[in-house]
């Protein structure tokens, strides 16, 4: 391999979108992608709705790594672990001792599920779904299960709860907050969402948490809650959030905070190493969502192809995949302060976040109110202009 190669570590949405965007601008520059797994293309957001969509794990795969390599004229190395970055020689180290030289390196490492600290002999049996292999294992467990407890009532927890309840699975969601999606929704919309999901069959234990998980061979897991309640579950699914993968960057001496710190050009503290997707922190933003990744990939592709381009973030609504209660939320940046004004009806809920000048800077729309989200989003100020 020559040292004019762009090397991308990571074969998720961020890595493959970047490769596609580069190829729109440049058909010749060598690209090598290194993947710690099979490297196949699939839609990660669809993992939380695959049951209702009647999609098996195999059916979620859209293209194999070899197909993507041919389509984009690039090299894809599946099932390779990167053990280090040698910034002085501009190369990465692979498991087994092989080195790959780079002109520019892109870290599209993704994020890992946060693991809760709990007591008990069955903590290791708690599942999380962060990729296709995780989902395959989860589906195998579901085949012989009738009850699932989800730890976390955030966006992913609610999506999985809706998906499983719609298939007749007994679903219980446990969360220390007072209402679902409390990080994104104010209380009234959160309670509206809860009521709709409860009507669909989901049980909530809020203002609560699991302290201990035990299991006797052949029997369901026994969960002991903070308030002393005990419940049984065939499967326990953790959906309490993600933590950016930063260790590889930190070991290489790159600047790390909540994520791998990048500037508006997505460059790290090394001008030949860039970050992209769930693993990065750009200004105050750590955004594990599709729309920011698409924006980042287009800007970075232009930069890598010779036109330095800053990332711009408009207001980017999040469409929550809960058919029992359609929900679209557009939070304001953490630096913005405001107050929520909520209007409720039997069919929907509208909450507008307004700043001191009366401008709408964010919203939460649920039920029939979601029909207006695109029009409303167009009126919001940019997050990062």
mmCIF file of C-alpha atoms in Angstrom:
data_model
loop_
_atom_site.group_PDB
_atom_site.id
_atom_site.type_symbol
_atom_site.label_atom_id
_atom_site.label_comp_id
_atom_site.label_asym_id
_atom_site.label_seq_id
_atom_site.Cartn_x
_atom_site.Cartn_y
_atom_site.Cartn_z
ATOM 1 C CA UNK A 1 0.000 0.000 0.000
ATOM 2 C CA UNK A 2 1.240 3.502 -0.754
ATOM 3 C CA UNK A 3 1.224 6.399 1.675
ATOM 4 C CA UNK A 4 -1.331 8.329 -0.407
ATOM 5 C CA UNK A 5 -4.157 6.189 0.939
ATOM 6 C CA UNK A 6 -7.102 7.435 2.963
ATOM 7 C CA UNK A 7 -7.621 4.857 5.708
ATOM 8 C CA UNK A 8 -11.038 4.656 7.396
ATOM 9 C CA UNK A 9 -11.351 2.679 10.626
ATOM 10 C CA UNK A 10 -14.983 1.596 10.967
ATOM 11 C CA UNK A 11 -17.553 0.161 8.568
ATOM 12 C CA UNK A 12 -20.758 1.610 9.976
ATOM 13 C CA UNK A 13 -22.955 4.323 8.534
ATOM 14 C CA UNK A 14 -20.262 6.962 9.099
ATOM 15 C CA UNK A 15 -17.445 5.062 7.392
ATOM 16 C CA UNK A 16 -19.397 3.907 4.347
ATOM 17 C CA UNK A 17 -21.151 7.257 3.863
ATOM 18 C CA UNK A 18 -17.775 8.977 3.858
ATOM 19 C CA UNK A 19 -16.423 6.523 1.267
ATOM 20 C CA UNK A 20 -19.443 7.140 -0.969
ATOM 21 C CA UNK A 21 -19.083 10.902 -0.673
ATOM 22 C CA UNK A 22 -15.370 10.743 -1.497
ATOM 23 C CA UNK A 23 -16.106 8.701 -4.604
ATOM 24 C CA UNK A 24 -18.585 11.332 -5.815
ATOM 25 C CA UNK A 25 -15.683 13.781 -5.870
ATOM 26 C CA UNK A 26 -12.663 11.575 -6.584
ATOM 27 C CA UNK A 27 -12.657 8.172 -8.307
ATOM 28 C CA UNK A 28 -8.907 7.602 -8.047
ATOM 29 C CA UNK A 29 -7.533 8.222 -4.558
ATOM 30 C CA UNK A 30 -6.937 4.912 -2.772
ATOM 31 C CA UNK A 31 -9.271 4.170 0.129
ATOM 32 C CA UNK A 32 -8.848 1.336 2.622
ATOM 33 C CA UNK A 33 -11.498 0.542 5.213
ATOM 34 C CA UNK A 34 -10.663 -1.560 8.266
ATOM 35 C CA UNK A 35 -13.591 -3.235 10.045
ATOM 36 C CA UNK A 36 -13.514 -5.118 13.318
ATOM 37 C CA UNK A 37 -16.525 -7.185 12.145
ATOM 38 C CA UNK A 38 -17.888 -8.581 8.875
ATOM 39 C CA UNK A 39 -18.041 -5.151 7.252
ATOM 40 C CA UNK A 40 -21.484 -5.693 5.713
ATOM 41 C CA UNK A 41 -23.814 -2.758 5.100
ATOM 42 C CA UNK A 42 -27.060 -2.693 7.063
ATOM 43 C CA UNK A 43 -29.287 -0.053 8.608
ATOM 44 C CA UNK A 44 -28.523 0.122 12.318
ATOM 45 C CA UNK A 45 -31.626 2.267 13.065
ATOM 46 C CA UNK A 46 -33.796 -0.579 11.756
ATOM 47 C CA UNK A 47 -32.628 -2.952 14.492
ATOM 48 C CA UNK A 48 -35.208 -1.516 16.896
ATOM 49 C CA UNK A 49 -38.115 -2.055 14.463
ATOM 50 C CA UNK A 50 -37.090 -5.299 12.738
ATOM 51 C CA UNK A 51 -39.648 -7.458 14.552
ATOM 52 C CA UNK A 52 -42.605 -5.438 13.283
ATOM 53 C CA UNK A 53 -41.001 -5.238 9.848
ATOM 54 C CA UNK A 54 -40.671 -9.055 9.791
ATOM 55 C CA UNK A 55 -36.948 -8.735 9.106
ATOM 56 C CA UNK A 56 -34.539 -11.446 10.153
ATOM 57 C CA UNK A 57 -30.946 -10.433 10.915
ATOM 58 C CA UNK A 58 -29.915 -11.868 7.547
ATOM 59 C CA UNK A 59 -32.600 -9.872 5.719
ATOM 60 C CA UNK A 60 -31.264 -6.623 7.208
ATOM 61 C CA UNK A 61 -27.972 -7.004 5.333
ATOM 62 C CA UNK A 62 -28.054 -4.897 2.180
ATOM 63 C CA UNK A 63 -24.559 -5.517 0.787
ATOM 64 C CA UNK A 64 -21.533 -7.578 1.787
ATOM 65 C CA UNK A 65 -18.141 -5.980 2.327
ATOM 66 C CA UNK A 66 -16.864 -7.438 -0.954
ATOM 67 C CA UNK A 67 -19.744 -5.809 -2.851
ATOM 68 C CA UNK A 68 -18.998 -2.431 -1.303
ATOM 69 C CA UNK A 69 -15.313 -2.806 -2.172
ATOM 70 C CA UNK A 70 -16.180 -3.431 -5.821
ATOM 71 C CA UNK A 71 -18.835 -0.723 -5.982
ATOM 72 C CA UNK A 72 -16.625 1.993 -4.519
ATOM 73 C CA UNK A 73 -13.283 0.861 -5.899
ATOM 74 C CA UNK A 74 -11.786 0.538 -2.431
ATOM 75 C CA UNK A 75 -10.171 -2.046 -0.211
ATOM 76 C CA UNK A 76 -12.212 -3.399 2.700
ATOM 77 C CA UNK A 77 -10.519 -5.473 5.396
ATOM 78 C CA UNK A 78 -13.194 -7.255 7.481
ATOM 79 C CA UNK A 79 -12.549 -8.865 10.860
ATOM 80 C CA UNK A 80 -9.364 -6.954 11.602
ATOM 81 C CA UNK A 81 -8.643 -5.286 14.937
ATOM 82 C CA UNK A 82 -6.615 -2.069 15.025
ATOM 83 C CA UNK A 83 -4.218 -2.135 17.960
ATOM 84 C CA UNK A 84 -2.592 1.263 17.620
ATOM 85 C CA UNK A 85 -1.869 4.425 15.653
ATOM 86 C CA UNK A 86 1.728 5.428 14.925
ATOM 87 C CA UNK A 87 1.320 9.106 14.183
ATOM 88 C CA UNK A 88 5.032 9.685 13.589
ATOM 89 C CA UNK A 89 5.178 7.187 10.709
ATOM 90 C CA UNK A 90 1.548 7.853 9.691
ATOM 91 C CA UNK A 91 0.510 4.224 9.939
ATOM 92 C CA UNK A 92 -1.890 2.046 11.901
ATOM 93 C CA UNK A 93 -1.020 -1.234 13.570
ATOM 94 C CA UNK A 94 -3.201 -4.281 13.014
ATOM 95 C CA UNK A 95 -3.585 -7.347 15.166
ATOM 96 C CA UNK A 96 -0.822 -9.705 14.119
ATOM 97 C CA UNK A 97 1.728 -6.956 13.529
ATOM 98 C CA UNK A 98 0.817 -5.698 10.041
ATOM 99 C CA UNK A 99 1.088 -1.960 9.361
ATOM 100 C CA UNK A 100 -1.007 0.168 7.018
ATOM 101 C CA UNK A 101 0.344 3.540 5.931
ATOM 102 C CA UNK A 102 -2.009 6.460 5.437
ATOM 103 C CA UNK A 103 -2.070 9.913 3.921
ATOM 104 C CA UNK A 104 -5.040 10.763 6.105
ATOM 105 C CA UNK A 105 -6.700 8.616 8.763
ATOM 106 C CA UNK A 106 -10.396 8.750 9.653
ATOM 107 C CA UNK A 107 -11.635 7.379 12.967
ATOM 108 C CA UNK A 108 -15.249 6.257 12.480
ATOM 109 C CA UNK A 109 -15.160 4.027 15.536
ATOM 110 C CA UNK A 110 -18.740 4.309 16.763
ATOM 111 C CA UNK A 111 -19.796 3.926 20.392
ATOM 112 C CA UNK A 112 -20.224 1.175 22.970
ATOM 113 C CA UNK A 113 -23.312 0.483 25.097
ATOM 114 C CA UNK A 114 -23.047 1.791 28.637
ATOM 115 C CA UNK A 115 -23.089 -1.063 31.138
ATOM 116 C CA UNK A 116 -24.845 -0.528 34.479
ATOM 117 C CA UNK A 117 -23.238 -1.671 37.715
ATOM 118 C CA UNK A 118 -25.529 -4.250 39.310
ATOM 119 C CA UNK A 119 -25.149 -7.120 41.748
ATOM 120 C CA UNK A 120 -26.190 -10.736 41.165
ATOM 121 C CA UNK A 121 -25.068 -13.879 39.384
ATOM 122 C CA UNK A 122 -26.927 -13.131 36.133
ATOM 123 C CA UNK A 123 -25.568 -9.681 35.292
ATOM 124 C CA UNK A 124 -23.502 -11.206 32.489
ATOM 125 C CA UNK A 125 -26.748 -12.420 30.871
ATOM 126 C CA UNK A 126 -27.960 -8.847 30.292
ATOM 127 C CA UNK A 127 -28.048 -8.128 26.547
ATOM 128 C CA UNK A 128 -27.517 -4.958 24.568
ATOM 129 C CA UNK A 129 -28.108 -4.384 20.865
ATOM 130 C CA UNK A 130 -25.507 -2.173 19.234
ATOM 131 C CA UNK A 131 -24.832 -3.998 15.971
ATOM 132 C CA UNK A 132 -26.105 -6.769 13.731
ATOM 133 C CA UNK A 133 -24.354 -9.556 15.634
ATOM 134 C CA UNK A 134 -25.876 -8.307 18.896
ATOM 135 C CA UNK A 135 -29.288 -8.293 17.257
ATOM 136 C CA UNK A 136 -28.850 -11.830 15.937
ATOM 137 C CA UNK A 137 -28.097 -13.053 19.485
ATOM 138 C CA UNK A 138 -31.050 -11.077 20.852
ATOM 139 C CA UNK A 139 -33.437 -12.632 18.310
ATOM 140 C CA UNK A 140 -32.201 -16.105 19.219
ATOM 141 C CA UNK A 141 -33.004 -15.414 22.865
ATOM 142 C CA UNK A 142 -36.439 -14.052 21.967
ATOM 143 C CA UNK A 143 -37.392 -17.264 20.184
ATOM 144 C CA UNK A 144 -37.722 -19.052 23.514
ATOM 145 C CA UNK A 145 -38.928 -16.084 25.573
ATOM 146 C CA UNK A 146 -42.245 -14.464 26.406
ATOM 147 C CA UNK A 147 -41.192 -11.634 28.715
ATOM 148 C CA UNK A 148 -38.550 -8.932 28.373
ATOM 149 C CA UNK A 149 -37.382 -6.261 30.784
ATOM 150 C CA UNK A 150 -35.756 -3.207 29.209
ATOM 151 C CA UNK A 151 -33.362 -1.152 31.310
ATOM 152 C CA UNK A 152 -33.756 2.426 30.106
ATOM 153 C CA UNK A 153 -36.762 4.393 28.844
ATOM 154 C CA UNK A 154 -34.800 6.522 26.424
ATOM 155 C CA UNK A 155 -35.273 6.665 22.667
ATOM 156 C CA UNK A 156 -33.892 3.189 21.918
ATOM 157 C CA UNK A 157 -35.606 1.605 24.918
ATOM 158 C CA UNK A 158 -38.984 2.993 23.835
ATOM 159 C CA UNK A 159 -38.475 1.889 20.227
ATOM 160 C CA UNK A 160 -37.625 -1.668 21.249
ATOM 161 C CA UNK A 161 -40.515 -1.717 23.742
ATOM 162 C CA UNK A 162 -43.020 -0.665 21.070
ATOM 163 C CA UNK A 163 -41.593 -3.185 18.587
ATOM 164 C CA UNK A 164 -41.804 -6.144 20.973
ATOM 165 C CA UNK A 165 -45.161 -5.255 22.511
ATOM 166 C CA UNK A 166 -46.656 -5.134 19.006
ATOM 167 C CA UNK A 167 -45.585 -8.772 18.602
ATOM 168 C CA UNK A 168 -47.329 -9.886 21.794
ATOM 169 C CA UNK A 169 -44.223 -10.010 24.005
ATOM 170 C CA UNK A 170 -44.699 -8.908 27.605
ATOM 171 C CA UNK A 171 -42.468 -5.838 27.938
ATOM 172 C CA UNK A 172 -41.519 -3.969 31.110
ATOM 173 C CA UNK A 173 -39.393 -0.816 31.018
ATOM 174 C CA UNK A 174 -37.460 0.375 34.081
ATOM 175 C CA UNK A 175 -35.898 3.822 34.344
ATOM 176 C CA UNK A 176 -34.741 6.125 37.177
ATOM 177 C CA UNK A 177 -36.355 9.153 35.500
ATOM 178 C CA UNK A 178 -39.974 10.144 36.029
ATOM 179 C CA UNK A 179 -41.148 9.764 32.417
ATOM 180 C CA UNK A 180 -39.933 8.184 29.161
ATOM 181 C CA UNK A 181 -37.278 9.914 27.042
ATOM 182 C CA UNK A 182 -36.662 12.410 29.825
ATOM 183 C CA UNK A 183 -33.418 13.644 28.219
ATOM 184 C CA UNK A 184 -35.283 14.711 25.086
ATOM 185 C CA UNK A 185 -38.880 15.369 26.179
ATOM 186 C CA UNK A 186 -40.333 17.617 28.870
ATOM 187 C CA UNK A 187 -42.707 16.019 31.347
ATOM 188 C CA UNK A 188 -46.080 16.473 29.634
ATOM 189 C CA UNK A 189 -45.012 15.051 26.247
ATOM 190 C CA UNK A 190 -43.149 12.301 28.084
ATOM 191 C CA UNK A 191 -46.297 11.310 29.961
ATOM 192 C CA UNK A 192 -48.293 11.454 26.705
ATOM 193 C CA UNK A 193 -45.826 9.014 25.141
ATOM 194 C CA UNK A 194 -45.992 6.784 28.210
ATOM 195 C CA UNK A 195 -49.789 6.587 28.082
ATOM 196 C CA UNK A 196 -49.771 5.609 24.401
ATOM 197 C CA UNK A 197 -47.132 2.937 24.926
ATOM 198 C CA UNK A 198 -48.999 1.587 27.958
ATOM 199 C CA UNK A 199 -52.133 1.333 25.825
ATOM 200 C CA UNK A 200 -50.030 -0.767 23.401
ATOM 201 C CA UNK A 201 -49.087 -3.164 26.203
ATOM 202 C CA UNK A 202 -45.844 -1.758 27.631
ATOM 203 C CA UNK A 203 -45.457 -1.621 31.432
ATOM 204 C CA UNK A 204 -43.328 1.128 33.012
ATOM 205 C CA UNK A 205 -41.569 1.144 36.373
ATOM 206 C CA UNK A 206 -40.251 4.713 36.585
ATOM 207 C CA UNK A 207 -38.355 6.526 39.335
ATOM 208 C CA UNK A 208 -36.761 3.125 39.849
ATOM 209 C CA UNK A 209 -33.734 1.011 38.947
ATOM 210 C CA UNK A 210 -32.469 -2.561 39.114
ATOM 211 C CA UNK A 211 -30.038 -3.355 41.900
ATOM 212 C CA UNK A 212 -29.617 -7.095 41.495
ATOM 213 C CA UNK A 213 -30.186 -9.777 38.849
ATOM 214 C CA UNK A 214 -30.040 -13.433 39.853
ATOM 215 C CA UNK A 215 -30.891 -16.650 38.070
ATOM 216 C CA UNK A 216 -31.373 -20.265 39.060
ATOM 217 C CA UNK A 217 -30.612 -22.697 36.249
ATOM 218 C CA UNK A 218 -33.570 -23.205 33.923
ATOM 219 C CA UNK A 219 -35.646 -20.389 35.405
ATOM 220 C CA UNK A 220 -36.231 -16.757 34.362
ATOM 221 C CA UNK A 221 -33.973 -14.064 35.774
ATOM 222 C CA UNK A 222 -35.122 -12.486 39.039
ATOM 223 C CA UNK A 223 -34.709 -8.720 39.174
ATOM 224 C CA UNK A 224 -34.687 -6.861 42.472
ATOM 225 C CA UNK A 225 -35.565 -3.191 42.118
ATOM 226 C CA UNK A 226 -34.449 -0.258 44.207
ATOM 227 C CA UNK A 227 -37.906 0.011 45.808
ATOM 228 C CA UNK A 228 -37.799 -3.655 46.850
ATOM 229 C CA UNK A 229 -40.073 -5.040 44.117
ATOM 230 C CA UNK A 230 -39.044 -8.338 42.531
ATOM 231 C CA UNK A 231 -39.943 -9.352 38.981
ATOM 232 C CA UNK A 232 -39.041 -12.131 36.583
ATOM 233 C CA UNK A 233 -37.919 -11.856 32.960
ATOM 234 C CA UNK A 234 -36.807 -14.307 30.300
ATOM 235 C CA UNK A 235 -34.605 -11.619 28.708
ATOM 236 C CA UNK A 236 -33.091 -8.433 30.122
ATOM 237 C CA UNK A 237 -32.128 -5.822 27.516
ATOM 238 C CA UNK A 238 -30.002 -2.833 28.486
ATOM 239 C CA UNK A 239 -30.714 0.369 26.559
ATOM 240 C CA UNK A 240 -29.255 3.027 28.816
ATOM 241 C CA UNK A 241 -27.171 4.873 26.246
ATOM 242 C CA UNK A 242 -23.875 4.843 24.371
ATOM 243 C CA UNK A 243 -20.336 5.930 25.188
ATOM 244 C CA UNK A 244 -18.086 7.094 22.309
ATOM 245 C CA UNK A 245 -15.157 4.786 21.580
ATOM 246 C CA UNK A 246 -12.141 6.898 22.424
ATOM 247 C CA UNK A 247 -9.468 4.509 23.710
ATOM 248 C CA UNK A 248 -7.617 4.114 20.397
ATOM 249 C CA UNK A 249 -7.392 7.886 20.013
ATOM 250 C CA UNK A 250 -6.409 8.416 23.633
ATOM 251 C CA UNK A 251 -3.645 5.813 23.379
ATOM 252 C CA UNK A 252 -2.320 7.690 20.333
ATOM 253 C CA UNK A 253 -2.129 10.930 22.305
ATOM 254 C CA UNK A 254 -5.069 12.600 20.588
ATOM 255 C CA UNK A 255 -7.283 14.979 22.516
ATOM 256 C CA UNK A 256 -10.280 13.244 24.100
ATOM 257 C CA UNK A 257 -13.114 14.571 26.254
ATOM 258 C CA UNK A 258 -16.603 13.063 26.131
ATOM 259 C CA UNK A 259 -15.665 11.922 22.632
ATOM 260 C CA UNK A 260 -12.681 12.296 20.332
ATOM 261 C CA UNK A 261 -12.360 16.076 20.115
ATOM 262 C CA UNK A 262 -12.531 17.473 16.568
ATOM 263 C CA UNK A 263 -12.747 20.951 15.054
ATOM 264 C CA UNK A 264 -15.214 22.263 12.478
ATOM 265 C CA UNK A 265 -13.216 20.460 9.764
ATOM 266 C CA UNK A 266 -13.478 17.220 11.785
ATOM 267 C CA UNK A 267 -9.711 17.228 12.341
ATOM 268 C CA UNK A 268 -8.418 15.898 15.646
ATOM 269 C CA UNK A 269 -5.411 17.382 17.439
ATOM 270 C CA UNK A 270 -3.348 15.725 14.666
ATOM 271 C CA UNK A 271 -3.967 17.434 11.278
ATOM 272 C CA UNK A 272 -3.789 14.108 9.407
ATOM 273 C CA UNK A 273 -6.244 12.278 11.693
ATOM 274 C CA UNK A 274 -9.970 12.997 11.501
ATOM 275 C CA UNK A 275 -12.997 11.830 13.451
ATOM 276 C CA UNK A 276 -16.501 11.037 12.263
ATOM 277 C CA UNK A 277 -19.819 9.821 13.652
ATOM 278 C CA UNK A 278 -20.738 8.526 17.085
ATOM 279 C CA UNK A 279 -17.178 8.616 18.451
ATOM 280 C CA UNK A 280 -16.581 12.362 18.151
ATOM 281 C CA UNK A 281 -17.208 15.523 20.115
ATOM 282 C CA UNK A 282 -17.608 18.614 17.927
ATOM 283 C CA UNK A 283 -17.870 21.753 20.053
ATOM 284 C CA UNK A 284 -20.429 20.724 22.712
ATOM 285 C CA UNK A 285 -22.096 18.156 20.459
ATOM 286 C CA UNK A 286 -21.956 14.374 20.760
ATOM 287 C CA UNK A 287 -24.719 13.299 18.362
ATOM 288 C CA UNK A 288 -25.324 9.565 17.744
ATOM 289 C CA UNK A 289 -27.942 10.188 15.052
ATOM 290 C CA UNK A 290 -28.159 9.756 11.283
ATOM 291 C CA UNK A 291 -28.567 13.364 10.143
ATOM 292 C CA UNK A 292 -25.408 14.716 11.828
ATOM 293 C CA UNK A 293 -23.379 11.825 10.388
ATOM 294 C CA UNK A 294 -24.570 12.620 6.859
ATOM 295 C CA UNK A 295 -23.598 16.270 7.291
ATOM 296 C CA UNK A 296 -20.194 15.352 8.699
ATOM 297 C CA UNK A 297 -19.462 12.861 5.902
ATOM 298 C CA UNK A 298 -20.217 15.340 3.120
ATOM 299 C CA UNK A 299 -18.043 18.042 4.685
ATOM 300 C CA UNK A 300 -15.147 15.692 5.430
ATOM 301 C CA UNK A 301 -15.209 14.193 1.943
ATOM 302 C CA UNK A 302 -14.812 17.668 0.462
ATOM 303 C CA UNK A 303 -11.936 18.433 2.825
ATOM 304 C CA UNK A 304 -10.129 15.169 2.038
ATOM 305 C CA UNK A 305 -10.566 15.865 -1.674
ATOM 306 C CA UNK A 306 -8.889 19.269 -1.460
ATOM 307 C CA UNK A 307 -11.642 21.743 -0.554
ATOM 308 C CA UNK A 308 -11.494 22.558 3.156
ATOM 309 C CA UNK A 309 -15.113 22.515 4.325
ATOM 310 C CA UNK A 310 -16.520 23.178 7.778
ATOM 311 C CA UNK A 311 -19.400 21.178 9.209
ATOM 312 C CA UNK A 312 -22.674 23.098 9.423
ATOM 313 C CA UNK A 313 -25.488 21.847 11.638
ATOM 314 C CA UNK A 314 -28.994 23.118 10.976
ATOM 315 C CA UNK A 315 -31.620 22.193 13.547
ATOM 316 C CA UNK A 316 -31.912 18.419 13.132
ATOM 317 C CA UNK A 317 -35.147 16.785 14.348
ATOM 318 C CA UNK A 318 -35.120 13.207 15.607
ATOM 319 C CA UNK A 319 -37.902 10.944 14.344
ATOM 320 C CA UNK A 320 -38.682 8.355 17.013
ATOM 321 C CA UNK A 321 -39.847 4.991 15.671
ATOM 322 C CA UNK A 322 -42.761 4.344 18.037
ATOM 323 C CA UNK A 323 -45.851 3.674 15.873
ATOM 324 C CA UNK A 324 -48.054 3.534 18.968
ATOM 325 C CA UNK A 325 -47.207 7.204 19.455
ATOM 326 C CA UNK A 326 -45.518 8.929 16.498
ATOM 327 C CA UNK A 327 -42.943 11.312 17.953
ATOM 328 C CA UNK A 328 -40.571 13.896 16.505
ATOM 329 C CA UNK A 329 -38.347 15.920 18.809
ATOM 330 C CA UNK A 330 -35.887 18.675 18.030
ATOM 331 C CA UNK A 331 -33.896 19.614 21.123
ATOM 332 C CA UNK A 332 -32.057 22.897 21.352
ATOM 333 C CA UNK A 333 -28.261 22.911 21.807
ATOM 334 C CA UNK A 334 -27.155 22.598 25.431
ATOM 335 C CA UNK A 335 -25.921 26.198 25.313
ATOM 336 C CA UNK A 336 -29.453 27.486 24.678
ATOM 337 C CA UNK A 337 -31.893 28.121 27.519
ATOM 338 C CA UNK A 338 -35.655 28.269 27.224
ATOM 339 C CA UNK A 339 -39.014 27.296 28.630
ATOM 340 C CA UNK A 340 -41.456 24.731 27.288
ATOM 341 C CA UNK A 341 -45.030 25.666 26.358
ATOM 342 C CA UNK A 342 -47.243 22.625 25.871
ATOM 343 C CA UNK A 343 -50.650 22.137 24.257
ATOM 344 C CA UNK A 344 -52.367 18.770 24.773
ATOM 345 C CA UNK A 345 -55.323 17.121 23.080
ATOM 346 C CA UNK A 346 -56.619 13.559 22.925
ATOM 347 C CA UNK A 347 -54.956 13.069 19.548
ATOM 348 C CA UNK A 348 -51.664 14.842 19.989
ATOM 349 C CA UNK A 349 -49.212 16.945 21.944
ATOM 350 C CA UNK A 350 -47.256 20.032 20.907
ATOM 351 C CA UNK A 351 -44.437 21.401 23.054
ATOM 352 C CA UNK A 352 -42.439 24.410 21.911
ATOM 353 C CA UNK A 353 -39.179 25.446 23.561
ATOM 354 C CA UNK A 354 -38.969 29.228 23.563
ATOM 355 C CA UNK A 355 -36.056 31.474 24.498
ATOM 356 C CA UNK A 356 -36.188 34.756 26.431
ATOM 357 C CA UNK A 357 -37.015 36.657 23.234
ATOM 358 C CA UNK A 358 -39.975 34.391 22.474
ATOM 359 C CA UNK A 359 -38.258 32.580 19.579
ATOM 360 C CA UNK A 360 -38.980 28.890 19.146
ATOM 361 C CA UNK A 361 -35.642 27.073 19.429
ATOM 362 C CA UNK A 362 -36.862 23.487 19.815
ATOM 363 C CA UNK A 363 -39.972 21.339 19.783
ATOM 364 C CA UNK A 364 -41.575 18.017 20.638
ATOM 365 C CA UNK A 365 -44.496 16.869 18.512
ATOM 366 C CA UNK A 366 -46.452 13.699 19.277
ATOM 367 C CA UNK A 367 -49.466 11.955 17.773
ATOM 368 C CA UNK A 368 -51.234 13.869 15.025
ATOM 369 C CA UNK A 369 -49.065 16.938 15.656
ATOM 370 C CA UNK A 370 -46.097 15.242 13.969
ATOM 371 C CA UNK A 371 -47.517 16.145 10.555
ATOM 372 C CA UNK A 372 -46.067 19.650 11.050
ATOM 373 C CA UNK A 373 -42.497 18.771 11.996
ATOM 374 C CA UNK A 374 -40.769 19.593 8.703
ATOM 375 C CA UNK A 375 -42.431 22.990 8.385
ATOM 376 C CA UNK A 376 -41.649 23.832 12.002
ATOM 377 C CA UNK A 377 -38.037 22.614 11.757
ATOM 378 C CA UNK A 378 -37.414 25.024 8.869
ATOM 379 C CA UNK A 379 -38.093 27.979 11.200
ATOM 380 C CA UNK A 380 -35.554 26.998 13.874
ATOM 381 C CA UNK A 381 -32.130 28.636 14.185
ATOM 382 C CA UNK A 382 -29.069 26.639 13.107
ATOM 383 C CA UNK A 383 -27.223 24.687 15.768
ATOM 384 C CA UNK A 384 -23.816 25.319 14.215
ATOM 385 C CA UNK A 385 -23.777 27.898 11.427
#
